[in-house]
Amino acid sequence: MFRLNLPTYEIKIAQQGNKQLIFDILRRKYVALTPEEWVRQHFVHYLIDHKGYPAGLLGNEIELSVGEKHLRCDSVLYNKVTQPQMIIEYKAPTIKLQQKTFDQISAYNLLLKVDYLIVSNGMQHICCRMDYENQKYCFLEDIPDYQNL
């Protein structure tokens, strides 16, 4: 897999036939090891281990429904009263973060109306705070620590 611009952690890899799996601590199961999943697992561990995010308030692969259309957020952080507070979208390290990525996460945010949006390909991480009053994104220099949200 790829070397990322994220701290390493104790990775649990398993083999199932000819497929490699990686353990997802939030879903508490092994999932297919794809480049995007590699980024997700590193980023989730970064948030928990280095930024103080409670694992119990994070969820992976959160499904949203709009009429007959089903969308899936890569990760969502909830606040203490279980309202969505942050959406995180992951891309493979080889995928350049572009406006298209923000369009995707913005579509999810039309439903959830969170305070923060993050996109990461494991190499580059872009975080913004929503300013609903002025209808704009405020890009942040770093991912905020949980206590500063």
Tab-separated table of C-alpha atoms in Angstrom, residues 49-110:
chain	number	residue	atom	x	y	z
A	49	ASP	CA	-5.068	8.872	18.603
A	50	HIS	CA	-3.699	12.332	17.783
A	51	LYS	CA	-6.649	14.728	17.714
A	52	GLY	CA	-8.674	13.359	20.653
A	53	TYR	CA	-11.840	12.422	18.736
A	54	PRO	CA	-13.972	9.887	20.661
A	55	ALA	CA	-14.269	6.641	18.698
A	56	GLY	CA	-17.824	6.253	20.006
A	57	LEU	CA	-18.896	9.423	18.161
A	58	LEU	CA	-17.397	8.431	14.794
A	59	GLY	CA	-19.095	6.242	12.206
A	60	ASN	CA	-17.909	4.796	8.883
A	61	GLU	CA	-20.027	4.191	5.778
A	62	ILE	CA	-23.057	6.163	7.004
A	63	GLU	CA	-25.990	5.758	4.623
A	64	LEU	CA	-28.213	8.703	3.729
A	65	SER	CA	-31.449	8.546	1.776
A	66	VAL	CA	-33.017	11.193	-0.427
A	67	GLY	CA	-36.235	9.821	-1.817
A	68	GLU	CA	-35.182	6.722	-3.731
A	69	LYS	CA	-31.534	7.761	-3.942
A	70	HIS	CA	-29.071	6.329	-1.415
A	71	LEU	CA	-25.805	8.084	-0.599
A	72	ARG	CA	-23.014	6.895	1.652
A	73	CYS	CA	-20.757	9.200	3.692
A	74	ASP	CA	-17.291	7.783	4.224
A	75	SER	CA	-17.134	8.936	7.874
A	76	VAL	CA	-19.298	11.100	10.101
A	77	LEU	CA	-18.493	12.612	13.483
A	78	TYR	CA	-21.483	13.102	15.770
A	79	ASN	CA	-21.722	15.484	18.697
A	80	LYS	CA	-22.676	14.369	22.203
A	81	VAL	CA	-26.395	14.545	21.396
A	82	THR	CA	-25.849	12.386	18.267
A	83	GLN	CA	-26.289	15.179	15.722
A	84	PRO	CA	-23.872	15.031	12.770
A	85	GLN	CA	-21.055	17.549	13.254
A	86	MET	CA	-18.475	16.620	10.596
A	87	ILE	CA	-18.420	14.738	7.293
A	88	ILE	CA	-15.171	13.213	6.058
A	89	GLU	CA	-14.683	12.058	2.475
A	90	TYR	CA	-11.716	9.898	1.470
A	91	LYS	CA	-10.081	9.327	-1.875
A	92	ALA	CA	-7.257	7.010	-2.873
A	93	PRO	CA	-3.776	8.575	-2.633
A	94	THR	CA	-3.552	8.617	-6.436
A	95	ILE	CA	-6.723	10.725	-6.752
A	96	LYS	CA	-6.165	14.472	-6.822
A	97	LEU	CA	-8.503	16.473	-4.571
A	98	GLN	CA	-10.549	18.709	-6.842
A	99	GLN	CA	-13.777	20.687	-6.916
A	100	LYS	CA	-15.618	17.466	-7.833
A	101	THR	CA	-14.689	16.047	-4.410
A	102	PHE	CA	-16.113	19.106	-2.677
A	103	ASP	CA	-19.260	18.885	-4.795
A	104	GLN	CA	-19.726	15.313	-3.553
A	105	ILE	CA	-19.267	16.154	0.127
A	106	SER	CA	-21.417	19.286	-0.276
A	107	ALA	CA	-24.270	17.129	-1.579
A	108	TYR	CA	-24.075	15.063	1.617
A	109	ASN	CA	-24.027	18.251	3.641
A	110	LEU	CA	-27.283	19.458	2.085
